[in-house]
Amino acid sequence: MLTLRNPNGLSHAVVALLAGNILFDVLLGLADVRDLAADGTESVDPTRFGPLDLNLAYSMSFTLYVATGTVFIVWFYRLRKNAEVWASDLQTRKPGYAVGGWFIPIANFWIPRAIAVEIWRASRPAPYAADGRRELTLLNCWWTCWIVGTLVNWASGQMYETAGTTGDYHAASQWSLAGFALDIVAAVLAILFVRRLTSMQHAKANGMIPAAQ
């Protein structure tokens, strides 16, 4: 027997973790701005940004990113299981893909989004109705920013590894700053998406089947 599970607690945790990611992105982005603004005559310690140890900050940021991804995937899986209750025939992939789909190289650029669309449709009042105009705009904007941000961050990392001149480091910092900006936008959109989809499932559960506590 399929049972609904309350996703509210997990959604709060995801939102809090995403907010923490935004904070680190702002701080590390400001460090890139400082580096780009330096005119070459002033002494700038690349390992510090005021009282902030940048090596420690990057390490903490990565740890927080992994934690956020873990909790987000658990939340995502729970919503996929709930979608099975309401419209199992709309779910073209098994629930395990809500977890494993994020780790399949290349395919993880579209599988999680496809699952999110199916969860969204199952969670709305009329699962089998046609998509409304711009109904998936929030999901598509978040996904696009996340994908582009991931690629830009990868490119900036490669540029830092091969940089040999001041101009190379300058270009890498520009790409890094663009990556942080995209990450911030993606995180804000992810917060809105998580809150919206969780609210849709909560409202539907309360109207049809009591959600398990």
PDB file of C-alpha atoms in Angstrom:
ATOM      1  CA  MET A   1       0.000   0.000   0.000  1.00  0.00           C
ATOM      2  CA  LEU A   2       1.370   3.385  -0.995  1.00  0.00           C
ATOM      3  CA  THR A   3       1.523   5.958   1.787  1.00  0.00           C
ATOM      4  CA  LEU A   4       1.978   9.695   1.619  1.00  0.00           C
ATOM      5  CA  ARG A   5       4.895  11.180   3.537  1.00  0.00           C
ATOM      6  CA  ASN A   6       5.027  14.729   4.816  1.00  0.00           C
ATOM      7  CA  PRO A   7       7.850  16.617   3.042  1.00  0.00           C
ATOM      8  CA  ASN A   8       7.532  19.845   5.058  1.00  0.00           C
ATOM      9  CA  GLY A   9      10.374  19.213   7.509  1.00  0.00           C
ATOM     10  CA  LEU A  10      12.804  18.255   4.772  1.00  0.00           C
ATOM     11  CA  SER A  11      11.815  21.290   2.718  1.00  0.00           C
ATOM     12  CA  HIS A  12      12.666  23.595   5.633  1.00  0.00           C
ATOM     13  CA  ALA A  13      16.082  21.934   5.938  1.00  0.00           C
ATOM     14  CA  VAL A  14      16.723  22.285   2.187  1.00  0.00           C
ATOM     15  CA  VAL A  15      15.771  25.968   2.235  1.00  0.00           C
ATOM     16  CA  ALA A  16      18.053  26.661   5.217  1.00  0.00           C
ATOM     17  CA  LEU A  17      20.977  24.865   3.557  1.00  0.00           C
ATOM     18  CA  LEU A  18      20.428  26.701   0.271  1.00  0.00           C
ATOM     19  CA  ALA A  19      20.452  29.997   2.159  1.00  0.00           C
ATOM     20  CA  GLY A  20      23.813  29.002   3.643  1.00  0.00           C
ATOM     21  CA  ASN A  21      25.127  28.295   0.139  1.00  0.00           C
ATOM     22  CA  ILE A  22      24.024  31.760  -0.965  1.00  0.00           C
ATOM     23  CA  LEU A  23      25.949  33.319   1.928  1.00  0.00           C
ATOM     24  CA  PHE A  24      29.165  31.525   0.989  1.00  0.00           C
ATOM     25  CA  ASP A  25      28.701  32.353  -2.695  1.00  0.00           C
ATOM     26  CA  VAL A  26      28.367  36.051  -1.827  1.00  0.00           C
ATOM     27  CA  LEU A  27      31.486  36.021   0.367  1.00  0.00           C
ATOM     28  CA  LEU A  28      33.621  34.104  -2.128  1.00  0.00           C
ATOM     29  CA  GLY A  29      32.280  36.172  -5.014  1.00  0.00           C
ATOM     30  CA  LEU A  30      33.322  39.344  -3.200  1.00  0.00           C
ATOM     31  CA  ALA A  31      36.815  37.892  -2.872  1.00  0.00           C
ATOM     32  CA  ASP A  32      36.874  37.503  -6.673  1.00  0.00           C
ATOM     33  CA  VAL A  33      35.710  41.112  -7.043  1.00  0.00           C
ATOM     34  CA  ARG A  34      38.599  42.220  -4.832  1.00  0.00           C
ATOM     35  CA  ASP A  35      41.086  40.284  -6.945  1.00  0.00           C
ATOM     36  CA  LEU A  36      39.688  41.709 -10.176  1.00  0.00           C
ATOM     37  CA  ALA A  37      39.758  45.249  -8.778  1.00  0.00           C
ATOM     38  CA  ALA A  38      43.403  45.020  -7.667  1.00  0.00           C
ATOM     39  CA  ASP A  39      45.577  47.184  -9.921  1.00  0.00           C
ATOM     40  CA  GLY A  40      48.731  45.132  -9.433  1.00  0.00           C
ATOM     41  CA  THR A  41      50.462  47.693  -7.235  1.00  0.00           C
ATOM     42  CA  GLU A  42      48.746  46.793  -3.984  1.00  0.00           C
ATOM     43  CA  SER A  43      49.638  43.716  -1.981  1.00  0.00           C
ATOM     44  CA  VAL A  44      46.745  41.251  -1.886  1.00  0.00           C
ATOM     45  CA  ASP A  45      46.907  38.010   0.077  1.00  0.00           C
ATOM     46  CA  PRO A  46      45.143  35.440  -2.160  1.00  0.00           C
ATOM     47  CA  THR A  47      44.481  33.173   0.823  1.00  0.00           C
ATOM     48  CA  ARG A  48      42.535  35.736   2.846  1.00  0.00           C
ATOM     49  CA  PHE A  49      39.616  38.107   2.435  1.00  0.00           C
ATOM     50  CA  GLY A  50      39.727  40.395   5.455  1.00  0.00           C
ATOM     51  CA  PRO A  51      39.410  38.084   8.483  1.00  0.00           C
ATOM     52  CA  LEU A  52      38.175  35.242   6.255  1.00  0.00           C
ATOM     53  CA  ASP A  53      40.567  32.366   5.491  1.00  0.00           C
ATOM     54  CA  LEU A  54      39.641  31.573   1.877  1.00  0.00           C
ATOM     55  CA  ASN A  55      40.989  28.006   1.945  1.00  0.00           C
ATOM     56  CA  LEU A  56      38.814  27.250   4.964  1.00  0.00           C
ATOM     57  CA  ALA A  57      35.871  29.067   3.392  1.00  0.00           C
ATOM     58  CA  TYR A  58      36.123  27.019   0.185  1.00  0.00           C
ATOM     59  CA  SER A  59      36.337  23.811   2.224  1.00  0.00           C
ATOM     60  CA  MET A  60      33.288  24.756   4.293  1.00  0.00           C
ATOM     61  CA  SER A  61      31.421  25.830   1.156  1.00  0.00           C
ATOM     62  CA  PHE A  62      32.076  22.466  -0.510  1.00  0.00           C
ATOM     63  CA  THR A  63      30.973  20.573   2.608  1.00  0.00           C
ATOM     64  CA  LEU A  64      27.781  22.620   2.777  1.00  0.00           C
ATOM     65  CA  TYR A  65      27.166  22.031  -0.939  1.00  0.00           C
ATOM     66  CA  VAL A  66      27.427  18.254  -0.468  1.00  0.00           C
ATOM     67  CA  ALA A  67      25.107  18.388   2.557  1.00  0.00           C
ATOM     68  CA  THR A  68      22.615  20.484   0.609  1.00  0.00           C
ATOM     69  CA  GLY A  69      22.664  18.088  -2.328  1.00  0.00           C
ATOM     70  CA  THR A  70      22.143  15.105  -0.014  1.00  0.00           C
ATOM     71  CA  VAL A  71      19.145  16.590   1.798  1.00  0.00           C
ATOM     72  CA  PHE A  72      17.691  17.937  -1.464  1.00  0.00           C
ATOM     73  CA  ILE A  73      17.817  14.467  -3.053  1.00  0.00           C
ATOM     74  CA  VAL A  74      16.128  12.920  -0.004  1.00  0.00           C
ATOM     75  CA  TRP A  75      13.392  15.579  -0.268  1.00  0.00           C
ATOM     76  CA  PHE A  76      13.125  14.969  -4.022  1.00  0.00           C
ATOM     77  CA  TYR A  77      12.786  11.200  -3.508  1.00  0.00           C
ATOM     78  CA  ARG A  78      10.053  11.686  -0.923  1.00  0.00           C
ATOM     79  CA  LEU A  79       8.050  13.868  -3.303  1.00  0.00           C
ATOM     80  CA  ARG A  80       8.540  11.306  -6.082  1.00  0.00           C
ATOM     81  CA  LYS A  81       7.110   8.592  -3.812  1.00  0.00           C
ATOM     82  CA  ASN A  82       4.118  10.823  -3.046  1.00  0.00           C
ATOM     83  CA  ALA A  83       3.582  11.369  -6.772  1.00  0.00           C
ATOM     84  CA  GLU A  84       3.230   7.585  -7.106  1.00  0.00           C
ATOM     85  CA  VAL A  85       0.133   7.753  -4.894  1.00  0.00           C
ATOM     86  CA  TRP A  86      -1.649  10.362  -6.991  1.00  0.00           C
ATOM     87  CA  ALA A  87      -0.650   9.555 -10.579  1.00  0.00           C
ATOM     88  CA  SER A  88       1.594   6.521 -10.846  1.00  0.00           C
ATOM     89  CA  ASP A  89       0.918   6.180 -14.570  1.00  0.00           C
ATOM     90  CA  LEU A  90       2.437   9.623 -15.193  1.00  0.00           C
ATOM     91  CA  GLN A  91       5.740   8.560 -13.636  1.00  0.00           C
ATOM     92  CA  THR A  92       7.830   7.131 -16.476  1.00  0.00           C
ATOM     93  CA  ARG A  93      10.825   6.226 -14.296  1.00  0.00           C
ATOM     94  CA  LYS A  94      11.008   4.193 -11.109  1.00  0.00           C
ATOM     95  CA  PRO A  95      11.446   6.104  -7.808  1.00  0.00           C
ATOM     96  CA  GLY A  96      15.087   5.052  -7.602  1.00  0.00           C
ATOM     97  CA  TYR A  97      15.868   7.376 -10.483  1.00  0.00           C
ATOM     98  CA  ALA A  98      14.940  10.323  -8.245  1.00  0.00           C
ATOM     99  CA  VAL A  99      18.203   9.479  -6.465  1.00  0.00           C
ATOM    100  CA  GLY A 100      20.338   7.680  -9.029  1.00  0.00           C
ATOM    101  CA  GLY A 101      19.442  10.006 -11.880  1.00  0.00           C
ATOM    102  CA  TRP A 102      21.572  12.755 -10.331  1.00  0.00           C
ATOM    103  CA  PHE A 103      24.717  10.594 -10.568  1.00  0.00           C
ATOM    104  CA  ILE A 104      24.533   9.342 -14.173  1.00  0.00           C
ATOM    105  CA  PRO A 105      27.149  11.282 -16.180  1.00  0.00           C
ATOM    106  CA  ILE A 106      25.716  13.500 -18.920  1.00  0.00           C
ATOM    107  CA  ALA A 107      22.208  12.066 -18.432  1.00  0.00           C
ATOM    108  CA  ASN A 108      22.001  13.896 -15.102  1.00  0.00           C
ATOM    109  CA  PHE A 109      21.599  17.062 -17.175  1.00  0.00           C
ATOM    110  CA  TRP A 110      18.039  16.050 -18.069  1.00  0.00           C
ATOM    111  CA  ILE A 111      16.785  13.021 -16.064  1.00  0.00           C
ATOM    112  CA  PRO A 112      16.170  14.875 -12.750  1.00  0.00           C
ATOM    113  CA  ARG A 113      14.357  17.680 -14.569  1.00  0.00           C
ATOM    114  CA  ALA A 114      12.118  15.164 -16.368  1.00  0.00           C
ATOM    115  CA  ILE A 115      11.291  13.534 -13.028  1.00  0.00           C
ATOM    116  CA  ALA A 116      10.602  16.950 -11.477  1.00  0.00           C
ATOM    117  CA  VAL A 117       8.121  17.729 -14.267  1.00  0.00           C
ATOM    118  CA  GLU A 118       6.279  14.451 -13.635  1.00  0.00           C
ATOM    119  CA  ILE A 119       6.205  15.102  -9.876  1.00  0.00           C
ATOM    120  CA  TRP A 120       4.869  18.589 -10.536  1.00  0.00           C
ATOM    121  CA  ARG A 121       2.050  17.286 -12.733  1.00  0.00           C
ATOM    122  CA  ALA A 122       1.070  14.620 -10.213  1.00  0.00           C
ATOM    123  CA  SER A 123       1.072  17.181  -7.382  1.00  0.00           C
ATOM    124  CA  ARG A 124      -1.294  19.690  -8.962  1.00  0.00           C
ATOM    125  CA  PRO A 125      -5.078  19.423  -8.498  1.00  0.00           C
ATOM    126  CA  ALA A 126      -5.628  18.079 -12.034  1.00  0.00           C
ATOM    127  CA  PRO A 127      -2.673  15.788 -12.855  1.00  0.00           C
ATOM    128  CA  TYR A 128      -3.891  14.898 -16.326  1.00  0.00           C
ATOM    129  CA  ALA A 129      -4.681  18.426 -17.487  1.00  0.00           C
ATOM    130  CA  ALA A 130      -2.484  20.140 -20.069  1.00  0.00           C
ATOM    131  CA  ASP A 131       0.324  22.270 -18.705  1.00  0.00           C
ATOM    132  CA  GLY A 132      -0.741  25.856 -18.159  1.00  0.00           C
ATOM    133  CA  ARG A 133       0.979  28.688 -19.942  1.00  0.00           C
ATOM    134  CA  ARG A 134       4.339  29.321 -18.276  1.00  0.00           C
ATOM    135  CA  GLU A 135       3.409  26.783 -15.570  1.00  0.00           C
ATOM    136  CA  LEU A 136       6.879  25.229 -15.650  1.00  0.00           C
ATOM    137  CA  THR A 137       8.767  28.520 -15.944  1.00  0.00           C
ATOM    138  CA  LEU A 138      10.097  28.404 -12.364  1.00  0.00           C
ATOM    139  CA  LEU A 139      11.336  24.838 -12.783  1.00  0.00           C
ATOM    140  CA  ASN A 140      12.919  25.562 -16.169  1.00  0.00           C
ATOM    141  CA  CYS A 141      14.632  28.764 -14.989  1.00  0.00           C
ATOM    142  CA  TRP A 142      16.079  27.032 -11.934  1.00  0.00           C
ATOM    143  CA  TRP A 143      17.283  24.064 -13.974  1.00  0.00           C
ATOM    144  CA  THR A 144      18.845  26.244 -16.663  1.00  0.00           C
ATOM    145  CA  CYS A 145      20.724  28.374 -14.121  1.00  0.00           C
ATOM    146  CA  TRP A 146      21.941  25.293 -12.287  1.00  0.00           C
ATOM    147  CA  ILE A 147      23.215  23.593 -15.457  1.00  0.00           C
ATOM    148  CA  VAL A 148      24.880  26.727 -16.842  1.00  0.00           C
ATOM    149  CA  GLY A 149      26.370  27.543 -13.422  1.00  0.00           C
ATOM    150  CA  THR A 150      27.782  24.019 -13.140  1.00  0.00           C
ATOM    151  CA  LEU A 151      29.456  24.319 -16.538  1.00  0.00           C
ATOM    152  CA  VAL A 152      30.833  27.804 -15.815  1.00  0.00           C
ATOM    153  CA  ASN A 153      32.251  26.665 -12.467  1.00  0.00           C
ATOM    154  CA  TRP A 154      33.888  23.682 -14.166  1.00  0.00           C
ATOM    155  CA  ALA A 155      35.395  25.973 -16.813  1.00  0.00           C
ATOM    156  CA  SER A 156      36.739  28.405 -14.199  1.00  0.00           C
ATOM    157  CA  GLY A 157      38.335  25.524 -12.302  1.00  0.00           C
ATOM    158  CA  GLN A 158      40.088  24.338 -15.465  1.00  0.00           C
ATOM    159  CA  MET A 159      41.281  27.887 -16.183  1.00  0.00           C
ATOM    160  CA  TYR A 160      42.769  28.248 -12.693  1.00  0.00           C
ATOM    161  CA  GLU A 161      44.612  24.934 -13.079  1.00  0.00           C
ATOM    162  CA  THR A 162      46.251  25.965 -16.362  1.00  0.00           C
ATOM    163  CA  ALA A 163      46.737  29.677 -15.597  1.00  0.00           C
ATOM    164  CA  GLY A 164      50.310  30.864 -16.006  1.00  0.00           C
ATOM    165  CA  THR A 165      50.056  34.623 -16.295  1.00  0.00           C
ATOM    166  CA  THR A 166      48.302  37.462 -14.510  1.00  0.00           C
ATOM    167  CA  GLY A 167      45.930  37.735 -17.467  1.00  0.00           C
ATOM    168  CA  ASP A 168      45.069  34.032 -17.174  1.00  0.00           C
ATOM    169  CA  TYR A 169      44.250  34.402 -13.479  1.00  0.00           C
ATOM    170  CA  HIS A 170      42.223  37.516 -14.241  1.00  0.00           C
ATOM    171  CA  ALA A 171      40.139  35.632 -16.814  1.00  0.00           C
ATOM    172  CA  ALA A 172      39.695  32.690 -14.442  1.00  0.00           C
ATOM    173  CA  SER A 173      38.469  35.068 -11.717  1.00  0.00           C
ATOM    174  CA  GLN A 174      35.937  36.552 -14.136  1.00  0.00           C
ATOM    175  CA  TRP A 175      34.546  33.118 -14.914  1.00  0.00           C
ATOM    176  CA  SER A 176      34.586  32.234 -11.217  1.00  0.00           C
ATOM    177  CA  LEU A 177      32.609  35.373 -10.392  1.00  0.00           C
ATOM    178  CA  ALA A 178      30.089  34.540 -13.126  1.00  0.00           C
ATOM    179  CA  GLY A 179      29.783  31.063 -11.640  1.00  0.00           C
ATOM    180  CA  PHE A 180      29.056  32.437  -8.179  1.00  0.00           C
ATOM    181  CA  ALA A 181      26.434  34.801  -9.621  1.00  0.00           C
ATOM    182  CA  LEU A 182      24.710  31.927 -11.422  1.00  0.00           C
ATOM    183  CA  ASP A 183      24.901  29.778  -8.275  1.00  0.00           C
ATOM    184  CA  ILE A 184      23.192  32.513  -6.263  1.00  0.00           C
ATOM    185  CA  VAL A 185      20.385  32.887  -8.808  1.00  0.00           C
ATOM    186  CA  ALA A 186      19.992  29.089  -9.041  1.00  0.00           C
ATOM    187  CA  ALA A 187      19.836  28.790  -5.235  1.00  0.00           C
ATOM    188  CA  VAL A 188      17.157  31.489  -4.961  1.00  0.00           C
ATOM    189  CA  LEU A 189      15.107  29.798  -7.692  1.00  0.00           C
ATOM    190  CA  ALA A 190      15.645  26.410  -6.014  1.00  0.00           C
ATOM    191  CA  ILE A 191      14.262  27.812  -2.754  1.00  0.00           C
ATOM    192  CA  LEU A 192      11.176  29.074  -4.591  1.00  0.00           C
ATOM    193  CA  PHE A 193      10.792  25.727  -6.373  1.00  0.00           C
ATOM    194  CA  VAL A 194      11.133  23.683  -3.183  1.00  0.00           C
ATOM    195  CA  ARG A 195       8.625  25.850  -1.343  1.00  0.00           C
ATOM    196  CA  ARG A 196       6.149  25.808  -4.242  1.00  0.00           C
ATOM    197  CA  LEU A 197       6.232  22.066  -4.911  1.00  0.00           C
ATOM    198  CA  THR A 198       6.126  21.218  -1.201  1.00  0.00           C
ATOM    199  CA  SER A 199       3.132  23.534  -0.777  1.00  0.00           C
ATOM    200  CA  MET A 200       1.374  21.863  -3.728  1.00  0.00           C
ATOM    201  CA  GLN A 201       1.836  18.405  -2.216  1.00  0.00           C
ATOM    202  CA  HIS A 202       0.851  19.562   1.256  1.00  0.00           C
ATOM    203  CA  ALA A 203      -2.354  21.151  -0.038  1.00  0.00           C
ATOM    204  CA  LYS A 204      -3.224  18.102  -2.120  1.00  0.00           C
ATOM    205  CA  ALA A 205      -2.538  15.686   0.726  1.00  0.00           C
ATOM    206  CA  ASN A 206      -4.725  17.648   3.119  1.00  0.00           C
ATOM    207  CA  GLY A 207      -7.514  17.738   0.568  1.00  0.00           C
ATOM    208  CA  MET A 208      -7.420  14.066  -0.376  1.00  0.00           C
ATOM    209  CA  ILE A 209      -5.429  11.752   1.866  1.00  0.00           C
ATOM    210  CA  PRO A 210      -3.951  12.682   5.284  1.00  0.00           C
ATOM    211  CA  ALA A 211      -0.198  12.872   4.955  1.00  0.00           C
ATOM    212  CA  ALA A 212       1.799  10.550   7.214  1.00  0.00           C
ATOM    213  CA  GLN A 213       3.516  12.372  10.056  1.00  0.00           C
TER     214      GLN A 213
END
